[in-house]
Amino acid sequence: MKILFAASEAYPFVKTGGLGDVVGSLPVSLKRHDLDIRVILPKYGDIHKKYKEKMRYMGHTYVELGWRKQYCGIETLKYNEITYYFVDNEYYFKRPGYYGYYDEGEKFIYFAKAVIESISVTGFEPDVIHCHDWHTALLPFLIKNTYWNSKYQNIKTMLTIHNLKYQGVFSKNILREVLGLDDSYFNTECFEFFDAVNLLKSGMIHADMITTVSPSYSEEIQYPYYGENLDGVLRKYNYKLHGILNGIDSNIYNPENDSQIYANYGPLSIEKKIENKLIFQKENGLPQGENIPIVSIVSRLTEQKGIDLINGVIHDIMQSDIQLVVLGTGSFEYEEMFKNLVWQYPNKIRIFMKFDEGLSRRIYAASDMVLMPSKFEPCGITQMIAMKYGALPIVRETGGLKDTVLSCEANKKQGTGFLFHDYNAHDFLYTLQRAIKKYYENKDQWKRWVLNAMNQDLSWTQSAYQYKHKYQLLVEKDAEKKAV
Ligand code: ADP
């Protein structure tokens, strides 16, 4: 089977969050299941020079956008045994950063069309195009409509929703001006969403299969609280909706051989983890102490991540004997809140307002606990990395957090973290305080939980098997239909 991943991020080329982790690591695992799997991405200007230098030009074609034709160069690179294709168009992609420009809708409509047009250049004709998030959610519509009478009409599509909050909603003019479609497509069974165009919704309607990144989230999003105004559409199409839990790549996230951390360690050499704490404290001007728990946050600073809860009880949290480390970027209001705290607790808090992969690993390695009191969490990669590095996650019981963290309080023997249920600042505070108390009171018990967390199978193995099974269903169903 030939599978083409179409996405806007893949580690190590582009990563702004969990999407980059998933698209960078799932193909490697799927390849072990004998799938011919390739990945297509935009060739962003910010991709590191060391990768760009190795890319090879394959050819070019053009993409029709309304009355215009836009250049579409295709370059390729093999990395980790996976073939990557990069769509080259400097007008759209040669800009600093990846998102947030005025023409986001046009840019990703261009990219979706480029994914199909690129097939004539690469010669790779996939059985399934696996689309990720709203950036590529237009593809199922394109295959079933714009390209319905072409050789691409039999390609099956799977749409994975990594975060339902981001839907690609644009003014309705985009239909005519960029997609070249008439108003008949502006209806609720296609693109229409509160008088605007919603690309993710069109993907959910037209995809042959929808998946999301944890079983719990796939249930939650069918209710209004989590459904981001699309719960009705999800209920209608729930016969083709599945939840498959994300994994992490244990070659990338492995404290035993991670070259970015200060001292390597594993479950059998757990005593070496402490060196990471001591060096981190020293380098960052925190009082050194083996026994002071480092509690950290590595996160986008947005409402989703429960920063409001942290804000609500931060002064109570800081009464405990802990050191708080924050690595993240996001809304101005949250960044300011953390910056102000440094003035108030100069010996207890360190804040890094940037995106820094290496630093994130050093923080995980130095930490004893990682906070994720998310309002909602499709899967969450952060808590999995934290567990792999022996930092126990303190999480709200929602989405993928619920599916990956086992309560130490409810399962004394097997526990891997601490959970609270309601989105309530004091429930969060009390849970964190109980964890801190356990840390101080019972070192042996804590160590057992840390080992549980580190020894868990958080790899892609199980999930890759499930994805393969779903691809098979899509392709076989089609073969059956043709036979009839
Ligand atoms: P989301 O995709 O919603 O942002 P996830 O928990 O699924 O959240 O994935 C976040 C990923 O991004 C993790 O790999 C985490 O370590 C990483 N990350 C988040 N913020 C930063 C940052 N400021 N610097 C480095 N890595 C970060």
Short mmCIF file of C-alpha atoms and ligand atoms in Angstrom, two decimals:
data_model
loop_
_atom_site.label_atom_id
_atom_site.label_comp_id
_atom_site.label_asym_id
_atom_site.label_seq_id
_atom_site.Cartn_x
_atom_site.Cartn_y
_atom_site.Cartn_z
CA MET A 1 0.00 0.00 0.00
CA LYS A 2 1.17 3.49 -0.85
CA ILE A 3 0.39 6.20 1.65
CA LEU A 4 1.09 9.92 1.28
CA PHE A 5 1.10 12.05 4.43
CA ALA A 6 0.16 15.66 3.66
CA ALA A 7 0.87 18.04 6.51
CA SER A 8 2.16 21.47 7.36
CA GLU A 9 4.72 20.25 9.93
CA ALA A 10 7.07 17.34 10.50
CA TYR A 11 9.96 17.18 12.94
CA PRO A 12 12.88 17.85 12.39
CA PHE A 13 12.07 20.15 9.46
CA VAL A 14 9.22 22.12 11.01
CA LYS A 15 7.71 21.80 14.45
CA THR A 16 5.54 24.16 16.45
CA GLY A 17 3.80 21.51 18.56
CA GLY A 18 2.51 17.95 18.73
CA LEU A 19 1.51 17.87 15.04
CA GLY A 20 5.18 18.15 14.10
CA ASP A 21 6.08 15.33 16.49
CA VAL A 22 3.42 13.01 15.08
CA VAL A 23 4.08 13.60 11.38
CA GLY A 24 7.81 13.31 12.05
CA SER A 25 7.60 9.98 13.84
CA LEU A 26 4.52 7.97 12.80
CA PRO A 27 5.80 7.33 9.22
CA VAL A 28 8.96 5.72 10.57
CA SER A 29 6.88 3.28 12.55
CA LEU A 30 4.44 2.64 9.69
CA LYS A 31 7.32 1.85 7.40
CA ARG A 32 8.20 -1.06 9.65
CA HIS A 33 4.75 -2.46 8.77
CA ASP A 34 5.74 -2.69 5.11
CA LEU A 35 3.92 0.39 3.92
CA ASP A 36 5.40 2.60 1.22
CA ILE A 37 4.92 5.81 3.10
CA ARG A 38 6.03 9.26 2.00
CA VAL A 39 5.45 12.74 3.35
CA ILE A 40 4.75 16.04 1.58
CA LEU A 41 5.35 19.39 3.28
CA PRO A 42 5.64 23.06 2.33
CA LYS A 43 9.23 24.12 1.78
CA TYR A 44 9.24 26.83 4.42
CA GLY A 45 11.99 29.43 4.40
CA ASP A 46 12.73 28.61 8.04
CA ILE A 47 13.65 24.97 7.42
CA HIS A 48 17.24 24.58 8.56
CA LYS A 49 19.93 25.14 5.94
CA LYS A 50 21.44 21.72 6.62
CA TYR A 51 18.27 20.08 5.26
CA LYS A 52 17.66 22.54 2.44
CA GLU A 53 21.14 21.94 1.08
CA LYS A 54 20.39 18.25 0.71
CA MET A 55 17.08 18.66 -1.10
CA ARG A 56 17.05 17.62 -4.76
CA TYR A 57 14.90 19.34 -7.38
CA MET A 58 12.56 16.85 -9.11
CA GLY A 59 10.60 19.10 -11.44
CA HIS A 60 7.79 21.58 -11.39
CA THR A 61 4.19 22.08 -12.36
CA TYR A 62 1.51 24.72 -11.82
CA VAL A 63 -1.46 25.04 -9.48
CA GLU A 64 -4.65 26.79 -10.57
CA LEU A 65 -6.04 29.22 -8.03
CA GLY A 66 -9.14 30.95 -9.41
CA TRP A 67 -7.93 32.81 -12.50
CA ARG A 68 -4.24 32.47 -11.56
CA LYS A 69 -1.65 29.78 -12.07
CA GLN A 70 1.01 29.48 -9.38
CA TYR A 71 4.41 27.84 -9.69
CA CYS A 72 4.83 24.57 -7.80
CA GLY A 73 8.35 23.19 -7.57
CA ILE A 74 8.91 19.77 -6.03
CA GLU A 75 12.08 18.93 -4.14
CA THR A 76 12.90 15.73 -2.32
CA LEU A 77 15.01 14.47 0.54
CA LYS A 78 15.40 11.10 2.22
CA TYR A 79 15.56 11.30 5.99
CA ASN A 80 15.35 8.39 8.43
CA GLU A 81 14.55 6.07 5.50
CA ILE A 82 11.46 8.16 4.65
CA THR A 83 11.08 10.02 1.36
CA TYR A 84 9.96 13.60 1.88
CA TYR A 85 8.64 15.89 -0.84
CA PHE A 86 8.72 19.65 -0.38
CA VAL A 87 6.45 22.04 -2.26
CA ASP A 88 8.49 25.03 -3.30
CA ASN A 89 6.81 28.36 -3.85
CA GLU A 90 8.69 31.30 -2.43
CA TYR A 91 5.72 33.64 -2.58
CA TYR A 92 3.82 31.54 -0.05
CA PHE A 93 6.50 29.84 2.01
CA LYS A 94 9.68 31.93 2.03
CA ARG A 95 8.69 33.98 5.07
CA PRO A 96 9.89 33.99 8.66
CA GLY A 97 7.82 31.63 10.80
CA TYR A 98 5.10 29.30 9.65
CA TYR A 99 1.68 30.67 10.50
CA GLY A 100 -0.24 33.83 11.18
CA TYR A 101 -0.05 35.63 7.83
CA TYR A 102 -2.94 37.50 6.23
CA ASP A 103 -3.29 34.97 3.39
CA GLU A 104 -3.37 31.77 5.47
CA GLY A 105 -6.46 30.45 3.63
CA GLU A 106 -5.02 30.99 0.17
CA LYS A 107 -1.65 29.59 1.21
CA PHE A 108 -3.06 26.26 2.39
CA ILE A 109 -5.58 25.96 -0.45
CA TYR A 110 -2.57 26.35 -2.70
CA PHE A 111 -0.72 23.68 -0.72
CA ALA A 112 -3.64 21.20 -0.84
CA LYS A 113 -3.89 21.56 -4.60
CA ALA A 114 -0.12 21.32 -4.90
CA VAL A 115 -0.23 17.96 -3.08
CA ILE A 116 -2.37 16.51 -5.88
CA GLU A 117 -0.53 18.24 -8.72
CA SER A 118 2.79 17.04 -7.32
CA ILE A 119 1.86 13.45 -8.17
CA SER A 120 2.59 14.16 -11.85
CA VAL A 121 6.11 15.23 -10.87
CA THR A 122 6.97 12.59 -8.26
CA GLY A 123 5.22 9.68 -9.99
CA PHE A 124 4.15 8.46 -6.55
CA GLU A 125 0.45 7.60 -6.90
CA PRO A 126 -0.85 6.92 -3.40
CA ASP A 127 -3.69 4.59 -2.47
CA VAL A 128 -4.43 6.79 0.53
CA ILE A 129 -3.68 10.44 1.22
CA HIS A 130 -3.51 10.92 4.97
CA CYS A 131 -4.35 14.56 5.73
CA HIS A 132 -3.47 16.24 9.00
CA ASP A 133 -5.48 19.10 10.50
CA TRP A 134 -7.19 21.94 8.67
CA HIS A 135 -4.13 22.86 6.59
CA THR A 136 -4.67 19.84 4.36
CA ALA A 137 -8.35 19.17 5.09
CA LEU A 138 -9.38 20.46 1.68
CA LEU A 139 -7.87 17.42 -0.04
CA PRO A 140 -10.86 15.05 0.44
CA PHE A 141 -13.15 17.63 -1.19
CA LEU A 142 -10.70 18.17 -4.06
CA ILE A 143 -10.45 14.47 -4.80
CA LYS A 144 -14.19 13.91 -4.71
CA ASN A 145 -15.09 17.07 -6.66
CA THR A 146 -12.42 19.08 -8.48
CA TYR A 147 -10.50 15.94 -9.51
CA TRP A 148 -13.47 13.54 -9.63
CA ASN A 149 -13.02 12.76 -13.30
CA SER A 150 -9.28 12.35 -13.25
CA LYS A 151 -6.95 9.45 -12.54
CA TYR A 152 -6.81 10.65 -8.94
CA GLN A 153 -10.50 10.02 -8.25
CA ASN A 154 -9.88 6.64 -6.63
CA ILE A 155 -7.44 7.87 -4.03
CA LYS A 156 -8.88 7.35 -0.54
CA THR A 157 -8.53 10.01 2.11
CA MET A 158 -8.07 9.88 5.85
CA LEU A 159 -8.28 13.09 7.87
CA THR A 160 -6.65 13.19 11.29
CA ILE A 161 -7.82 15.94 13.61
CA HIS A 162 -4.95 16.86 15.91
CA ASN A 163 -6.82 19.81 17.39
CA LEU A 164 -10.45 20.63 16.64
CA LYS A 165 -9.99 24.19 17.87
CA TYR A 166 -8.14 25.18 14.71
CA GLN A 167 -10.48 24.81 11.75
CA GLY A 168 -9.29 27.08 8.95
CA VAL A 169 -12.27 29.44 8.85
CA PHE A 170 -12.18 32.12 6.14
CA SER A 171 -14.41 34.61 4.41
CA LYS A 172 -16.72 33.09 1.82
CA ASN A 173 -15.05 35.08 -0.99
CA ILE A 174 -12.27 32.52 -0.86
CA LEU A 175 -14.51 29.96 -2.58
CA ARG A 176 -14.86 31.94 -5.76
CA GLU A 177 -11.60 33.84 -5.77
CA VAL A 178 -9.14 31.15 -4.73
CA LEU A 179 -10.90 27.84 -5.23
CA GLY A 180 -12.70 28.97 -8.39
CA LEU A 181 -16.02 27.47 -7.19
CA ASP A 182 -19.49 28.90 -7.58
CA ASP A 183 -21.87 29.64 -4.69
CA SER A 184 -23.61 26.27 -4.92
CA TYR A 185 -20.77 24.86 -2.80
CA PHE A 186 -21.53 27.33 -0.05
CA ASN A 187 -23.96 25.14 1.81
CA THR A 188 -23.93 23.39 5.18
CA GLU A 189 -23.13 20.00 3.62
CA CYS A 190 -19.94 21.35 2.11
CA PHE A 191 -18.11 24.46 3.30
CA GLU A 192 -20.61 26.71 5.03
CA PHE A 193 -20.11 27.39 8.74
CA PHE A 194 -21.78 30.42 10.34
CA ASP A 195 -21.68 32.31 7.05
CA ALA A 196 -17.98 31.57 6.48
CA VAL A 197 -15.94 28.84 4.80
CA ASN A 198 -14.65 26.11 7.13
CA LEU A 199 -11.95 23.91 5.61
CA LEU A 200 -11.84 21.38 8.45
CA LYS A 201 -15.58 20.87 8.26
CA SER A 202 -15.38 20.20 4.51
CA GLY A 203 -12.65 17.66 5.27
CA MET A 204 -14.79 15.91 7.87
CA ILE A 205 -17.69 15.64 5.44
CA HIS A 206 -15.70 14.44 2.43
CA ALA A 207 -12.96 12.28 3.98
CA ASP A 208 -13.41 8.52 3.71
CA MET A 209 -12.30 8.23 7.30
CA ILE A 210 -11.74 10.67 10.16
CA THR A 211 -9.42 9.91 13.00
CA THR A 212 -8.42 11.84 16.04
CA VAL A 213 -5.47 11.37 18.32
CA SER A 214 -6.94 9.59 21.34
CA PRO A 215 -10.01 7.46 22.03
CA SER A 216 -11.26 9.79 24.77
CA TYR A 217 -11.02 12.89 22.59
CA SER A 218 -12.92 11.11 19.80
CA GLU A 219 -15.82 10.70 22.25
CA GLU A 220 -15.53 14.13 23.85
CA ILE A 221 -15.68 16.10 20.61
CA GLN A 222 -19.15 14.74 19.91
CA TYR A 223 -20.44 16.87 22.81
CA PRO A 224 -20.92 20.65 22.72
CA TYR A 225 -18.37 21.39 25.48
CA TYR A 226 -15.48 20.01 23.41
CA GLY A 227 -17.05 20.10 19.95
CA GLU A 228 -16.02 23.66 18.95
CA ASN A 229 -19.38 24.05 17.15
CA LEU A 230 -18.69 20.98 15.02
CA ASP A 231 -20.03 18.38 17.45
CA GLY A 232 -23.21 18.04 15.36
CA VAL A 233 -21.17 17.26 12.23
CA LEU A 234 -19.07 14.77 14.21
CA ARG A 235 -22.16 13.03 15.56
CA LYS A 236 -23.56 12.79 12.07
CA TYR A 237 -20.37 11.24 10.70
CA ASN A 238 -19.33 9.27 13.76
CA TYR A 239 -19.61 6.00 11.80
CA LYS A 240 -16.33 6.95 10.13
CA LEU A 241 -14.67 8.55 13.19
CA HIS A 242 -11.99 6.66 15.16
CA GLY A 243 -9.66 7.55 18.02
CA ILE A 244 -6.09 6.27 17.72
CA LEU A 245 -3.69 7.23 20.47
CA ASN A 246 -0.47 9.04 19.54
CA GLY A 247 2.89 7.62 20.49
CA ILE A 248 6.35 9.13 20.70
CA ASP A 249 9.49 8.12 18.87
CA SER A 250 11.69 6.41 21.41
CA ASN A 251 14.77 7.07 19.27
CA ILE A 252 14.20 10.80 19.55
CA TYR A 253 12.89 10.97 23.10
CA ASN A 254 15.13 8.71 25.07
CA PRO A 255 17.12 10.01 28.05
CA GLU A 256 19.53 7.10 27.64
CA ASN A 257 21.00 8.54 24.46
CA ASP A 258 19.62 12.07 24.15
CA SER A 259 22.64 14.21 23.23
CA GLN A 260 20.86 17.42 24.25
CA ILE A 261 20.67 16.68 27.98
CA TYR A 262 23.48 17.08 30.53
CA ALA A 263 23.73 13.47 31.70
CA ASN A 264 22.20 10.37 30.16
CA TYR A 265 20.15 8.04 32.33
CA GLY A 266 17.54 5.34 32.08
CA PRO A 267 15.40 3.18 34.34
CA LEU A 268 18.50 1.17 35.30
CA SER A 269 20.60 4.24 36.01
CA ILE A 270 17.94 6.52 37.42
CA GLU A 271 20.35 7.96 40.01
CA LYS A 272 22.04 9.89 37.18
CA LYS A 273 18.88 11.92 36.52
CA ILE A 274 19.78 14.09 39.50
CA GLU A 275 22.86 15.44 37.67
CA ASN A 276 20.52 17.02 35.17
CA LYS A 277 18.75 18.85 37.96
CA LEU A 278 21.93 20.07 39.63
CA ILE A 279 23.53 21.35 36.42
CA PHE A 280 20.29 22.95 35.27
CA GLN A 281 19.95 24.77 38.60
CA LYS A 282 23.53 25.95 38.47
CA GLU A 283 23.40 27.13 34.85
CA ASN A 284 20.22 29.04 35.49
CA GLY A 285 21.08 30.61 38.81
CA LEU A 286 18.62 28.62 40.91
CA PRO A 287 19.68 27.45 44.37
CA GLN A 288 21.15 23.98 43.95
CA GLY A 289 19.45 21.18 45.83
CA GLU A 290 18.88 17.54 45.00
CA ASN A 291 15.74 17.44 47.05
CA ILE A 292 13.97 20.54 45.82
CA PRO A 293 11.41 19.35 43.29
CA ILE A 294 11.52 21.08 39.92
CA VAL A 295 8.00 21.56 38.59
CA SER A 296 7.87 22.63 34.97
CA ILE A 297 5.62 23.79 32.18
CA VAL A 298 6.68 23.21 28.56
CA SER A 299 3.82 24.49 26.52
CA ARG A 300 2.15 26.85 24.16
CA LEU A 301 0.83 29.54 26.48
CA THR A 302 -2.81 29.48 25.42
CA GLU A 303 -6.16 29.10 27.07
CA GLN A 304 -6.30 25.42 26.03
CA LYS A 305 -3.36 24.55 28.27
CA GLY A 306 -5.09 25.65 31.48
CA ILE A 307 -2.81 28.62 32.10
CA ASP A 308 -5.80 30.36 33.71
CA LEU A 309 -5.93 27.67 36.38
CA ILE A 310 -2.22 28.08 37.06
CA ASN A 311 -2.66 31.86 37.22
CA GLY A 312 -5.57 31.53 39.65
CA VAL A 313 -3.52 29.72 42.29
CA ILE A 314 0.05 30.61 41.42
CA HIS A 315 0.80 32.32 44.75
CA ASP A 316 -0.48 29.29 46.66
CA ILE A 317 1.70 27.06 44.48
CA MET A 318 4.74 29.21 45.17
CA GLN A 319 4.28 28.77 48.93
CA SER A 320 5.51 25.18 48.50
CA ASP A 321 9.17 24.37 48.53
CA ILE A 322 9.55 23.93 44.78
CA GLN A 323 11.28 25.54 41.82
CA LEU A 324 9.07 26.44 38.86
CA VAL A 325 10.47 26.39 35.32
CA VAL A 326 8.44 27.61 32.35
CA LEU A 327 9.33 27.21 28.67
CA GLY A 328 6.74 28.52 26.28
CA THR A 329 5.40 31.16 23.99
CA GLY A 330 1.89 32.33 23.41
CA SER A 331 -0.49 35.08 24.32
CA PHE A 332 0.92 38.38 25.54
CA GLU A 333 -1.20 38.27 28.69
CA TYR A 334 0.19 34.88 29.80
CA GLU A 335 3.76 35.76 28.92
CA GLU A 336 3.48 38.93 31.03
CA MET A 337 1.97 36.99 33.91
CA PHE A 338 4.96 34.65 34.07
CA LYS A 339 7.49 37.45 33.60
CA ASN A 340 6.01 39.32 36.58
CA LEU A 341 6.36 36.24 38.74
CA VAL A 342 10.13 36.21 38.28
CA TRP A 343 10.28 39.57 40.09
CA GLN A 344 8.26 38.20 42.96
CA TYR A 345 10.03 34.85 43.35
CA PRO A 346 13.54 35.43 41.99
CA ASN A 347 15.00 32.34 43.66
CA LYS A 348 12.21 29.99 42.73
CA ILE A 349 11.21 30.66 39.14
CA ARG A 350 12.92 30.59 35.76
CA ILE A 351 11.05 31.57 32.61
CA PHE A 352 12.08 31.05 28.99
CA MET A 353 9.79 32.70 26.45
CA LYS A 354 10.95 30.97 23.30
CA PHE A 355 10.68 27.74 21.33
CA ASP A 356 13.81 25.71 21.99
CA GLU A 357 13.84 21.96 21.42
CA GLY A 358 17.17 21.32 23.18
CA LEU A 359 16.19 23.35 26.23
CA SER A 360 12.87 21.51 26.43
CA ARG A 361 14.74 18.19 26.73
CA ARG A 362 17.03 19.59 29.44
CA ILE A 363 14.00 20.80 31.35
CA TYR A 364 12.24 17.41 31.12
CA ALA A 365 15.43 15.72 32.30
CA ALA A 366 15.82 18.13 35.22
CA SER A 367 12.16 18.03 36.29
CA ASP A 368 10.32 15.97 38.87
CA MET A 369 6.84 17.07 37.78
CA VAL A 370 5.34 18.59 34.66
CA LEU A 371 2.08 20.55 34.75
CA MET A 372 -0.65 20.09 32.13
CA PRO A 373 -3.97 21.21 33.59
CA SER A 374 -5.47 21.48 30.09
CA LYS A 375 -9.01 22.62 29.43
CA PHE A 376 -8.98 20.07 26.60
CA GLU A 377 -6.18 17.94 25.22
CA PRO A 378 -6.60 15.95 21.98
CA CYS A 379 -3.67 13.73 22.96
CA GLY A 380 -0.74 15.66 24.34
CA ILE A 381 2.84 14.73 23.60
CA THR A 382 4.33 16.75 26.44
CA GLN A 383 3.10 14.44 29.21
CA MET A 384 4.45 11.41 27.31
CA ILE A 385 7.90 12.94 26.90
CA ALA A 386 7.79 13.99 30.57
CA MET A 387 7.06 10.40 31.65
CA LYS A 388 9.81 9.02 29.42
CA TYR A 389 12.21 11.43 31.17
CA GLY A 390 10.99 10.46 34.64
CA ALA A 391 8.99 13.59 35.43
CA LEU A 392 5.51 12.79 36.70
CA PRO A 393 2.73 14.67 34.92
CA ILE A 394 0.07 16.54 36.89
CA VAL A 395 -2.82 16.63 34.44
CA ARG A 396 -6.50 17.22 34.07
CA GLU A 397 -8.41 14.07 33.30
CA THR A 398 -9.37 14.87 29.73
CA GLY A 399 -8.69 13.60 26.18
CA GLY A 400 -5.33 11.98 25.67
CA LEU A 401 -4.16 12.92 29.17
CA LYS A 402 -6.81 10.60 30.56
CA ASP A 403 -5.71 7.86 28.12
CA THR A 404 -1.99 8.05 28.87
CA VAL A 405 -1.58 8.92 32.56
CA LEU A 406 -2.48 6.45 35.28
CA SER A 407 -3.29 7.94 38.67
CA CYS A 408 -0.70 7.25 41.36
CA GLU A 409 -3.37 7.86 43.97
CA ALA A 410 -5.89 5.39 42.54
CA ASN A 411 -3.24 2.85 41.44
CA LYS A 412 -0.51 2.97 44.03
CA LYS A 413 1.43 0.18 42.33
CA GLN A 414 1.16 1.11 38.66
CA GLY A 415 0.61 4.89 38.83
CA THR A 416 2.46 7.23 36.48
CA GLY A 417 1.09 10.67 37.39
CA PHE A 418 -1.57 12.73 39.16
CA LEU A 419 -4.98 13.59 37.78
CA PHE A 420 -7.86 15.86 38.69
CA HIS A 421 -11.26 15.89 37.06
CA ASP A 422 -13.00 19.28 37.05
CA TYR A 423 -11.62 22.36 35.35
CA ASN A 424 -11.19 24.09 38.67
CA ALA A 425 -8.13 25.93 39.98
CA HIS A 426 -8.41 24.57 43.50
CA ASP A 427 -8.80 20.96 42.43
CA PHE A 428 -5.65 21.50 40.43
CA LEU A 429 -3.87 23.15 43.35
CA TYR A 430 -4.79 20.42 45.83
CA THR A 431 -3.67 17.72 43.40
CA LEU A 432 -0.33 19.42 42.90
CA GLN A 433 0.06 19.93 46.65
CA ARG A 434 -0.66 16.25 47.29
CA ALA A 435 1.95 15.30 44.69
CA ILE A 436 4.54 17.60 46.28
CA LYS A 437 3.75 16.11 49.70
CA LYS A 438 4.23 12.58 48.32
CA TYR A 439 7.53 13.66 46.76
CA TYR A 440 8.87 14.84 50.12
CA GLU A 441 7.35 12.13 52.28
CA ASN A 442 8.05 8.92 50.47
CA LYS A 443 11.11 8.91 48.22
CA ASP A 444 10.95 5.16 47.55
CA GLN A 445 7.34 5.27 46.48
CA TRP A 446 8.06 8.28 44.26
CA LYS A 447 10.94 6.43 42.64
CA ARG A 448 8.67 3.47 41.88
CA TRP A 449 6.19 5.79 40.14
CA VAL A 450 9.02 7.40 38.18
CA LEU A 451 10.14 3.96 37.03
CA ASN A 452 6.57 3.04 36.08
CA ALA A 453 6.38 6.19 33.99
CA MET A 454 9.74 5.58 32.30
CA ASN A 455 9.13 1.91 31.60
CA GLN A 456 5.76 2.39 29.93
CA ASP A 457 5.37 1.55 26.28
CA LEU A 458 4.64 4.96 24.82
CA SER A 459 5.91 4.01 21.37
CA TRP A 460 3.97 4.03 18.12
CA THR A 461 3.93 0.23 17.79
CA GLN A 462 0.29 -0.39 18.75
CA SER A 463 -1.07 2.70 17.06
CA ALA A 464 0.85 2.14 13.83
CA TYR A 465 -0.79 -1.26 13.65
CA GLN A 466 -4.21 0.37 14.06
CA TYR A 467 -3.50 2.93 11.32
CA LYS A 468 -2.38 0.20 8.98
CA HIS A 469 -5.58 -1.69 9.64
CA LYS A 470 -7.64 1.42 8.85
CA TYR A 471 -5.76 2.03 5.59
CA GLN A 472 -6.42 -1.57 4.65
CA LEU A 473 -10.13 -1.14 5.32
CA LEU A 474 -10.24 1.92 3.08
CA VAL A 475 -8.42 0.27 0.22
CA GLU A 476 -10.17 -3.10 0.47
CA LYS A 477 -13.60 -1.50 0.65
CA ASP A 478 -12.80 0.25 -2.58
CA ALA A 479 -11.56 -2.93 -4.22
CA GLU A 480 -14.78 -4.71 -3.18
CA LYS A 481 -16.89 -1.93 -4.67
CA LYS A 482 -15.02 -2.18 -7.97
CA ALA A 483 -15.45 -5.97 -8.06
CA VAL A 484 -19.26 -5.59 -7.72
P1 ADP B 1 0.34 21.01 21.33
O1 ADP B 1 0.56 20.28 20.07
O2 ADP B 1 -1.09 21.26 21.67
O3 ADP B 1 1.14 22.27 21.44
P2 ADP B 1 1.52 18.67 22.62
O4 ADP B 1 1.69 18.36 24.05
O5 ADP B 1 0.77 17.70 21.80
O6 ADP B 1 0.86 20.12 22.56
O7 ADP B 1 2.93 18.86 21.92
C1 ADP B 1 3.79 19.90 22.28
C2 ADP B 1 5.16 19.59 21.72
O8 ADP B 1 5.87 20.81 21.55
C3 ADP B 1 6.00 18.76 22.68
O9 ADP B 1 6.98 18.06 21.92
C4 ADP B 1 6.67 19.84 23.54
O10 ADP B 1 7.87 19.37 24.15
C5 ADP B 1 6.96 20.88 22.49
N1 ADP B 1 7.01 22.26 22.98
C6 ADP B 1 5.99 23.03 23.42
N2 ADP B 1 6.43 24.27 23.70
C7 ADP B 1 7.76 24.27 23.46
C8 ADP B 1 8.79 25.26 23.55
N3 ADP B 1 8.52 26.50 23.94
N4 ADP B 1 10.04 24.91 23.20
C9 ADP B 1 10.31 23.65 22.79
N5 ADP B 1 9.39 22.67 22.67
C10 ADP B 1 8.13 22.98 23.00
#
